[in-house]
Amino acid sequence: MTATLKQLSRLLRDKEISSVQLTRKYIEVIENRDPQINSYVTRCFDEALLAAERADKMIARGEAAPLTGIPFALKDNICTDGIETTCCSKILSGFKPYYDATAYKKLKDICAPLLGKTNMDEFAMGSTSETSCFGAPKNPRDLNRVTGGSSGGSAAAVAAGLAPFALGSDTGGSVRQPAAFCGVVGFKPTYGAVSRYGLIAYGSSLDQIGAIALSVEDAAIVFNAVKGEDERDMTSRKCPDIGELTGDIKGMKVGVVSEFFEGLSPEIKGAVERALKGLESCGATICEYSAPSLKSALPVYYIIACAEASSNLGRYDGIRYGFRAQNYSSVDDMIIKTRTQGFGKEVQKRIMLGTYVLSGGYLDAYYKKACLLRESIKEDFNELFERCDILVAPTAPNTAFPLGYTQNNAVEMYLSDMCTVPVNIAGLPAVSLPCGSDKSGLPIGVQIIGSPFNDSTTLNAAHALELCGVSKCKPEKGGVEL
Amino acid sequence: MSISVDEIKWLAKLSKLDFDDERAAAFSGDFDEIVEFADRINSQIAGDTTKIREVGGSEIAFADLRKDEVKESLPVEKVTSNVVSEGGYFTVRRVVK
């Protein structure tokens, strides 16, 4: 059986297992199992064992934090001082950051051993993790399917039992959607609740670091460890601790927005409806609403995200980071050749779209309109949260695609983000958790969405689904068992 | 909506990417698809966008900003350790002869 983070913490504190022993167990299963899954792109086992030794000393001194000594995995777009961080892009090959991301530093400071960096879509641009320059990770629930993306490696590592928890990043659903595809819990906190310092930027007004774990309680423990205001990220905010989750939701008003349910397969709709019945059985009231502005959420998201990406990725010039093209005639030629050879096809497409929507003549037609529509989406959510406490929606309109399927179906891949991107546009907290499976046995995810900085209410409602038996989550066989 | 090969090449120039005629022609179909997708917002809203607020602008007050104090910088030798560098500077091919 698999222990929860709370149980692992107790086992470590009671000296029933040492952090070194626990870390070795994970190293062993990663070495045996990951060649089939490809969830890790960089392994840092030596560093992990050193951190585990420090953790054991910290525990012996009685100074342990809840995650001290518990190993974890980190998405490859979160900077780690001296450890390669590539965003799974050729352009950052060999790049070793010279500072730690704040969220990672918080885990490092309490001696949580980092097992390695996880696979992802190049620069987090994608919904399948197939744009990685290291090749796609495979879904542990079915090795012929994608993991989802962009935090596919993190979700796959947790689902396969190759890490008890992982950090990912969520710009348009990149924590929640792979969590749904791999049958684990993915929590995207309120925008600003976790510092973005050291998270390699994609769409800065949308990006948010989140947790992937095997239960809602575990996700809350990880969130508590990494959250908080950071002077290096002016958008970060103080955020209260998530206390004990009781799952008590008596009297809670749960909103169902019809736009989230359009065009769903009967299997996914049925699974989400069962989750709603579960919440009702716990004492919540279900109310139905409509928010027409959500229909514009996908194009709004792609315009804003690509506009910000075209600017953020301007820094990759071959001078300051990783890869530099050979055989150039001038500095300008070097920059152009470096970027053309270093960025993959999807990244180049999004840079081009971002440049297009920001360029003279098109700024008003696209970018400014997208920003205006963003405000109306935010206002619609504000109004909804005046009438209810949480919203419930599917995480994705489909289960995991077969590998390679979206390569010639780009728009279909973008459409698969329809249920997750509104949350990023409005900066809301949301958690995805399993709520059943389709006829092929692939996991289906349900999403609980809360109002800004009500991360606690959001997680508590999700925990209620676990307590009433609607949501169950366990790793595939072959992972670490305790 | 159709984006011409010339427009693709112009965008590539702005993006510091290299698209020759052949690549631009192959890319234009793909790009049309994504621009059409983005164009869906134009069915949602038309006309004046002058009332737009800066994204997030209303949420960050000057009082929230950290004090304008000089703090320790990252060590130069670490920052330049990833790439070709010399004497604390990034090195590129000579520009001025």
XYZ file of C-alpha atoms in Angstrom:
579
model
C 0.000 0.000 0.000
C 1.066 3.580 -0.519
C 1.484 5.891 2.430
C 0.166 9.452 2.364
C 2.547 12.339 2.989
C 1.165 12.646 6.507
C 1.860 8.945 7.143
C 5.342 9.209 5.608
C 6.092 12.150 7.848
C 4.993 10.158 10.897
C 7.063 7.116 9.832
C 10.106 9.360 9.507
C 9.554 11.096 12.822
C 8.960 7.768 14.607
C 12.212 6.457 13.024
C 10.355 3.539 11.436
C 12.159 4.460 8.254
C 14.951 6.929 7.583
C 14.890 9.514 4.836
C 17.937 7.822 3.286
C 16.085 4.481 3.161
C 12.966 6.117 1.737
C 14.958 8.006 -0.889
C 16.803 4.817 -1.886
C 13.467 3.057 -2.393
C 12.376 5.767 -4.831
C 15.737 5.735 -6.611
C 15.429 1.986 -7.087
C 11.922 2.152 -8.597
C 12.878 5.081 -10.818
C 15.820 3.086 -12.175
C 13.617 0.040 -12.789
C 10.423 1.620 -14.018
C 11.167 5.006 -15.528
C 12.850 3.748 -18.706
C 9.319 2.759 -19.817
C 7.633 5.949 -18.633
C 10.249 8.654 -19.304
C 8.953 10.914 -16.551
C 12.377 12.134 -15.374
C 14.707 14.013 -17.736
C 17.396 14.726 -15.133
C 18.069 12.546 -12.135
C 19.890 13.947 -9.124
C 20.196 10.937 -6.887
C 23.531 11.899 -5.290
C 22.165 15.278 -4.231
C 18.944 13.592 -3.048
C 20.847 11.185 -0.801
C 22.897 14.036 0.676
C 19.677 15.958 1.388
C 18.195 12.788 2.912
C 21.189 12.490 5.266
C 20.668 16.102 6.327
C 16.953 15.392 6.756
C 17.635 12.475 9.081
C 19.805 14.742 11.241
C 17.105 17.419 11.215
C 14.503 14.841 12.282
C 16.807 13.574 15.049
C 17.110 17.138 16.341
C 13.311 17.436 16.409
C 13.337 20.209 13.816
C 11.387 18.448 11.084
C 8.777 20.222 8.984
C 5.927 18.084 7.548
C 7.863 17.392 4.312
C 11.348 17.022 5.804
C 12.963 13.885 4.435
C 10.210 13.135 1.902
C 11.629 12.946 -1.639
C 9.907 14.679 -4.552
C 10.099 15.545 -8.247
C 10.221 18.964 -9.863
C 9.088 20.099 -13.303
C 12.011 21.008 -15.522
C 10.980 24.668 -15.794
C 11.624 25.378 -12.102
C 15.159 26.626 -11.536
C 17.538 24.577 -9.393
C 20.935 26.037 -8.545
C 23.617 23.940 -10.243
C 21.160 21.307 -11.537
C 20.316 21.309 -15.253
C 17.006 23.045 -16.025
C 16.045 22.923 -19.679
C 12.286 23.437 -20.020
C 12.728 20.335 -22.217
C 14.013 22.601 -24.989
C 17.178 22.295 -27.047
C 17.740 26.028 -26.583
C 18.339 25.512 -22.854
C 20.310 22.279 -23.197
C 23.067 22.153 -20.622
C 21.763 25.214 -18.770
C 22.489 25.087 -15.053
C 20.714 27.899 -13.206
C 22.698 29.940 -10.726
C 19.858 30.367 -8.258
C 16.945 28.411 -6.826
C 13.304 29.105 -7.526
C 11.651 30.248 -4.307
C 9.177 27.330 -4.207
C 12.025 24.825 -4.643
C 14.227 26.669 -2.122
C 11.510 26.309 0.504
C 11.568 22.536 0.039
C 15.370 22.448 -0.096
C 15.587 24.393 3.170
C 13.517 21.773 5.000
C 15.634 18.969 3.463
C 13.084 17.401 1.140
C 15.340 15.390 -1.241
C 14.951 16.287 -4.925
C 14.897 13.052 -6.966
C 15.043 14.784 -10.338
C 13.535 17.096 -12.907
C 10.474 15.945 -14.794
C 9.514 15.850 -18.441
C 7.186 18.468 -19.892
C 6.082 20.154 -23.080
C 8.798 22.441 -24.373
C 8.483 25.709 -22.426
C 5.181 24.335 -21.045
C 3.542 24.864 -24.440
C 1.264 21.928 -25.029
C -1.336 19.645 -23.533
C 0.312 16.271 -24.106
C 4.009 16.727 -23.117
C 4.890 15.459 -26.588
C 6.717 18.657 -27.577
C 9.523 17.786 -25.129
C 12.947 17.544 -26.757
C 13.483 14.427 -24.609
C 10.537 12.592 -26.159
C 7.096 12.209 -24.641
C 6.517 10.710 -21.209
C 4.010 7.851 -21.223
C 0.864 7.569 -19.186
C 1.416 4.956 -16.437
C -2.280 3.986 -16.679
C -1.806 3.041 -20.360
C 1.628 3.294 -21.927
C 0.126 3.958 -25.378
C -1.479 7.174 -24.159
C -0.158 10.642 -23.433
C 0.252 11.906 -19.886
C -1.384 15.228 -20.683
C 0.590 18.377 -20.290
C 2.449 20.345 -19.841
C 3.407 18.919 -16.404
C 3.111 15.390 -17.826
C 6.329 14.060 -16.287
C 5.330 15.248 -12.804
C 1.872 13.658 -13.064
C 3.293 10.431 -14.522
C 5.952 10.184 -11.797
C 3.321 10.474 -9.047
C 0.858 8.124 -10.795
C 3.587 5.508 -11.304
C 4.721 5.697 -7.678
C 8.076 7.171 -8.718
C 7.626 10.196 -6.414
C 5.234 10.769 -3.517
C 4.594 14.302 -4.747
C 5.771 16.692 -7.433
C 5.628 20.338 -8.336
C 4.361 21.425 -11.718
C 3.284 24.697 -13.256
C -0.143 25.636 -14.557
C -0.564 28.372 -17.183
C -3.759 27.053 -18.784
C -4.354 23.761 -16.997
C -0.884 22.217 -17.052
C -1.115 20.816 -13.530
C -4.801 19.853 -13.527
C -5.143 18.283 -16.971
C -2.186 15.851 -16.695
C -3.344 15.028 -13.151
C -6.751 14.139 -14.632
C -5.208 12.103 -17.475
C -2.953 10.180 -15.061
C -5.544 9.720 -12.300
C -3.913 11.789 -9.554
C -4.658 15.052 -7.728
C -3.437 18.340 -9.244
C -3.821 21.617 -7.393
C -3.380 25.022 -9.012
C -3.403 27.642 -6.244
C -4.703 31.201 -6.549
C -2.487 33.332 -8.811
C 0.042 34.952 -6.468
C -0.248 32.377 -3.666
C 3.038 30.725 -4.663
C 6.029 32.780 -5.798
C 6.905 32.561 -9.493
C 10.520 33.571 -8.860
C 12.643 31.025 -10.679
C 9.753 29.568 -12.639
C 10.860 30.001 -16.251
C 8.242 32.323 -17.697
C 5.682 31.369 -20.334
C 2.653 33.627 -19.763
C 3.560 35.607 -16.665
C 0.051 36.830 -15.859
C -1.218 33.238 -15.980
C 1.673 31.050 -14.725
C 1.338 29.449 -11.302
C 3.292 26.701 -9.552
C 1.076 23.885 -8.269
C 1.211 20.512 -6.541
C 0.621 17.010 -7.875
C -0.010 14.309 -5.277
C -2.033 11.214 -4.446
C -4.637 12.924 -2.266
C -6.139 16.329 -1.624
C -4.662 16.386 1.877
C -1.221 15.705 0.388
C -1.680 18.558 -2.093
C -2.608 20.856 0.815
C 0.550 19.855 2.730
C 2.709 20.639 -0.317
C 0.915 23.950 -0.844
C 1.518 24.958 2.783
C 5.225 24.246 2.322
C 5.734 26.356 -0.816
C 3.218 29.207 -0.585
C 3.797 32.762 0.574
C 4.782 36.283 -0.282
C 8.175 36.761 -1.895
C 9.876 40.098 -2.421
C 11.273 38.735 -5.695
C 7.784 38.289 -7.151
C 5.698 41.445 -6.930
C 2.519 39.494 -7.736
C 2.951 37.124 -4.786
C 0.762 37.529 -1.729
C 0.465 36.312 1.837
C -1.890 33.398 1.986
C -3.260 31.678 5.093
C -2.234 28.096 5.886
C -4.592 25.357 4.854
C -5.673 23.902 8.179
C -6.939 20.402 8.829
C -9.296 19.417 5.996
C -12.535 18.100 7.498
C -14.563 17.590 4.339
C -17.464 19.253 6.146
C -19.393 21.036 3.396
C -22.863 21.124 4.939
C -24.723 24.154 3.608
C -22.136 24.841 0.899
C -23.512 26.191 -2.375
C -22.000 24.453 -5.374
C -22.341 26.189 -8.748
C -22.566 24.335 -12.052
C -21.894 26.547 -15.075
C -23.543 25.165 -18.213
C -20.747 26.418 -20.539
C -18.315 23.951 -18.930
C -20.550 21.037 -19.907
C -21.064 21.772 -23.607
C -20.036 19.014 -25.991
C -18.929 16.557 -23.309
C -18.928 12.826 -23.882
C -21.663 11.023 -21.892
C -18.974 9.178 -19.913
C -17.297 12.356 -18.693
C -20.590 14.122 -18.065
C -21.819 11.080 -16.107
C -18.676 10.944 -13.973
C -18.906 14.645 -13.084
C -22.596 14.291 -12.301
C -21.776 11.455 -9.905
C -19.293 13.770 -8.214
C -22.023 16.399 -7.887
C -24.330 13.825 -6.311
C -21.496 12.969 -3.912
C -21.225 16.601 -2.855
C -24.985 16.743 -2.447
C -24.880 13.668 -0.223
C -22.382 15.553 1.975
C -24.882 18.354 2.522
C -24.082 20.751 -0.327
C -26.708 22.397 -2.530
C -26.247 22.375 -6.301
C -27.219 25.511 -8.273
C -27.089 25.918 -12.055
C -25.768 29.030 -13.774
C -24.648 30.321 -17.129
C -21.612 32.510 -17.879
C -21.587 33.297 -21.639
C -18.207 35.067 -21.431
C -16.561 31.662 -20.873
C -17.169 30.864 -24.541
C -14.411 33.312 -25.431
C -11.990 31.951 -22.810
C -9.943 29.731 -25.135
C -9.034 32.317 -27.785
C -8.534 34.927 -25.039
C -6.135 32.553 -23.326
C -4.161 31.701 -26.454
C -3.837 35.344 -27.460
C -2.676 36.518 -24.028
C -0.434 33.512 -23.351
C 1.249 33.699 -26.767
C 1.656 37.487 -26.572
C 3.389 37.149 -23.211
C 5.416 34.182 -24.456
C 6.699 36.045 -27.503
C 8.034 38.694 -25.155
C 9.289 36.328 -22.432
C 11.118 34.095 -24.895
C 12.872 37.078 -26.448
C 15.669 36.534 -23.930
C 16.902 33.339 -25.601
C 19.546 34.758 -27.860
C 22.340 32.201 -27.619
C 24.458 34.658 -25.659
C 23.421 34.127 -22.049
C 22.024 30.586 -21.882
C 22.605 27.042 -23.089
C 22.588 26.387 -26.814
C 24.336 28.603 -29.397
C 24.209 27.922 -33.143
C 27.481 27.491 -35.046
C 28.486 29.047 -38.386
C 27.007 32.531 -38.245
C 28.028 35.670 -40.023
C 27.026 38.318 -37.455
C 25.585 38.588 -33.971
C 22.108 39.064 -35.427
C 22.587 36.004 -37.617
C 23.741 34.039 -34.562
C 20.604 35.013 -32.619
C 18.301 34.067 -35.508
C 20.057 30.747 -36.149
C 20.160 29.909 -32.427
C 16.434 30.549 -32.020
C 15.470 28.745 -35.234
C 17.522 25.668 -34.384
C 16.893 25.810 -30.633
C 13.111 26.212 -30.421
C 10.759 23.411 -31.445
C 7.889 23.763 -33.891
C 5.088 24.445 -31.366
C 7.147 27.066 -29.537
C 7.983 28.843 -32.802
C 4.294 28.789 -33.747
C 3.291 30.400 -30.448
C 6.051 33.017 -30.651
C 4.830 33.870 -34.155
C 1.208 34.118 -33.001
C 2.250 36.285 -30.058
C 4.251 38.558 -32.339
C 1.297 38.737 -34.732
C -1.261 39.763 -32.103
C 1.092 42.405 -30.683
C 2.189 43.842 -34.015
C 1.014 47.137 -35.508
C -2.435 46.828 -37.048
C -3.382 43.729 -35.070
C -2.863 44.888 -31.472
C -6.354 46.399 -31.260
C -7.994 43.520 -33.115
C -6.556 40.796 -30.921
C -4.519 41.598 -27.832
C -6.533 44.550 -26.546
C -9.808 42.760 -27.171
C -8.496 39.660 -25.400
C -7.564 41.778 -22.368
C -10.990 43.382 -22.371
C -12.700 40.017 -22.569
C -10.442 38.795 -19.776
C -11.921 41.465 -17.539
C -15.468 40.379 -18.377
C -14.599 36.755 -17.628
C -13.201 37.873 -14.253
C -16.340 39.887 -13.565
C -18.544 36.908 -14.436
C -16.607 34.746 -11.980
C -16.915 37.460 -9.304
C -20.672 37.467 -9.778
C -20.815 33.682 -9.655
C -18.909 33.636 -6.379
C -21.384 36.086 -4.896
C -24.016 33.421 -5.453
C -22.128 30.222 -4.638
C -19.042 29.008 -2.730
C -17.388 26.777 -5.299
C -17.868 25.710 -8.914
C -17.641 22.162 -10.210
C -16.616 21.326 -13.774
C -14.906 18.573 -15.706
C -11.135 19.011 -15.833
C -10.968 18.072 -19.510
C -13.555 17.230 -22.162
C -11.687 14.034 -23.006
C -9.507 11.363 -21.430
C -5.855 10.792 -22.393
C -5.215 10.927 -26.160
C -3.321 8.111 -27.889
C 0.342 9.056 -28.338
C 0.845 11.091 -31.518
C -2.865 11.829 -31.988
C -2.727 15.615 -31.546
C 0.268 16.164 -33.802
C -2.054 16.771 -36.742
C -4.948 18.044 -34.637
C -3.545 21.228 -33.092
C -6.904 22.938 -32.632
C -8.333 19.813 -31.008
C -5.438 19.938 -28.568
C -6.197 23.615 -27.822
C -9.897 22.778 -27.342
C -8.969 20.185 -24.733
C -8.021 23.116 -22.466
C -11.536 24.595 -22.559
C -12.384 23.699 -18.950
C -9.080 24.709 -17.396
C -8.060 28.029 -19.022
C -10.889 30.173 -17.554
C -9.420 29.498 -14.107
C -6.017 30.924 -15.131
C -7.584 33.890 -16.892
C -9.279 34.859 -13.617
C -6.389 33.755 -11.331
C -8.580 31.342 -9.349
C -7.620 28.298 -7.266
C -8.738 24.926 -8.647
C -8.043 21.298 -7.911
C -8.527 18.315 -10.186
C -9.163 14.893 -8.696
C -10.152 11.548 -10.162
C -13.903 10.829 -10.335
C -14.140 7.658 -12.384
C -12.886 6.177 -15.612
C -14.018 5.735 -19.209
C -14.775 2.441 -20.942
C -11.058 1.936 -21.650
C -10.269 2.362 -17.975
C -8.672 5.788 -18.461
C -9.097 8.221 -15.556
C -11.598 11.091 -15.665
C -10.963 14.230 -13.618
C -13.388 16.574 -11.891
C -12.389 20.113 -11.096
C -13.351 22.123 -8.011
C -12.891 25.860 -8.560
C -12.838 28.449 -5.778
C -12.760 32.212 -5.451
C -9.362 33.971 -5.141
C -7.465 33.070 -1.954
C -10.184 30.654 -0.889
C -7.809 27.789 -1.613
C -8.827 26.208 1.674
C -12.554 26.059 0.799
C -11.650 24.631 -2.616
C -9.508 21.849 -1.161
C -12.018 21.081 1.576
C -14.782 20.476 -0.970
C -12.426 18.235 -2.937
C -11.577 16.335 0.230
C -15.307 15.767 0.811
C -15.353 13.880 -2.510
C -12.580 11.653 -1.221
C -14.357 11.034 2.079
C -17.652 10.082 0.397
C -15.805 7.604 -1.805
C -16.321 9.351 -5.168
C -12.624 10.057 -5.610
C -9.964 7.426 -5.140
C -6.395 7.684 -6.185
C -3.641 5.127 -6.012
C -0.413 4.711 -7.909
C 0.185 1.950 -10.429
C 1.801 -1.239 -9.203
C 5.558 -1.231 -9.468
C 6.032 2.025 -7.583
C 7.204 2.451 -4.003
C 4.997 0.659 -1.510
C 5.151 1.159 2.246
C -8.512 34.581 -43.228
C -5.289 33.783 -44.973
C -1.798 34.888 -43.980
C 0.536 35.365 -46.920
C 4.032 33.965 -47.167
C 5.367 37.528 -47.073
C 3.518 38.189 -43.834
C 4.927 34.982 -42.344
C 8.427 36.113 -43.284
C 7.813 39.559 -41.818
C 6.591 38.018 -38.541
C 9.578 35.684 -38.512
C 11.895 38.670 -38.867
C 10.209 40.382 -35.905
C 10.432 37.128 -33.925
C 14.125 36.636 -34.773
C 13.380 33.345 -36.512
C 14.440 32.182 -39.940
C 11.660 31.222 -42.361
C 12.752 30.822 -45.970
C 10.112 30.700 -48.758
C 9.686 26.958 -48.554
C 9.313 26.868 -44.760
C 7.027 29.934 -44.748
C 4.748 28.309 -47.342
C 4.591 25.070 -45.357
C 3.936 26.996 -42.141
C 1.184 29.256 -43.496
C -1.530 26.552 -43.408
C -0.725 25.726 -39.812
C -0.613 29.392 -38.915
C -3.920 30.131 -40.663
C -5.534 27.530 -38.467
C -4.280 29.099 -35.245
C -5.063 32.681 -36.364
C -8.597 31.597 -37.274
C -8.850 30.146 -33.810
C -7.662 33.411 -32.233
C -10.038 35.291 -34.517
C -12.998 33.811 -32.653
C -12.749 36.666 -30.191
C -13.760 39.051 -32.935
C -17.176 37.424 -32.967
C -17.431 38.139 -29.235
C -16.517 41.803 -29.208
C -16.287 44.569 -31.746
C -15.329 48.226 -31.695
C -13.804 50.436 -29.027
C -11.101 48.960 -26.822
C -9.916 52.229 -25.280
C -11.531 51.472 -21.936
C -9.256 48.544 -21.408
C -7.380 48.345 -18.144
C -3.846 47.083 -17.940
C -3.931 43.405 -17.029
C -3.473 43.057 -13.287
C -2.808 46.789 -13.072
C -5.660 47.367 -10.680
C -4.390 44.725 -8.303
C -0.890 45.958 -7.573
C -0.459 49.132 -5.519
C 2.800 51.050 -5.153
C 2.582 50.398 -1.418
C 2.972 46.699 -2.196
C 6.313 47.150 -3.904
C 9.494 46.330 -2.054
C 11.821 49.124 -0.948
C 14.138 50.435 -3.644
C 17.291 49.202 -1.960
C 20.463 47.823 -3.484
C 20.887 44.169 -2.581
C 23.561 41.618 -3.240
C 23.688 40.562 -6.884
C 24.290 37.110 -8.251
C 28.020 36.354 -8.571
C 29.278 37.247 -12.053
C 31.333 34.060 -12.410
C 28.199 31.960 -11.774
C 26.037 33.959 -14.165
C 28.586 33.607 -16.947
C 29.382 29.971 -16.183
C 26.902 28.502 -18.678
C 28.201 30.057 -21.849
C 31.267 31.382 -23.593
C 32.589 34.184 -21.419
C 35.785 36.007 -20.659
C 36.680 38.247 -17.735
C 33.117 38.393 -16.475
C 31.616 39.252 -19.866
C 29.522 37.195 -22.294
C 31.563 36.625 -25.426
C 30.232 36.944 -28.964
C 31.923 37.337 -32.315
C 33.626 40.698 -32.814
C 31.102 43.274 -34.057
C 33.270 46.392 -34.354
C 36.387 46.075 -36.514
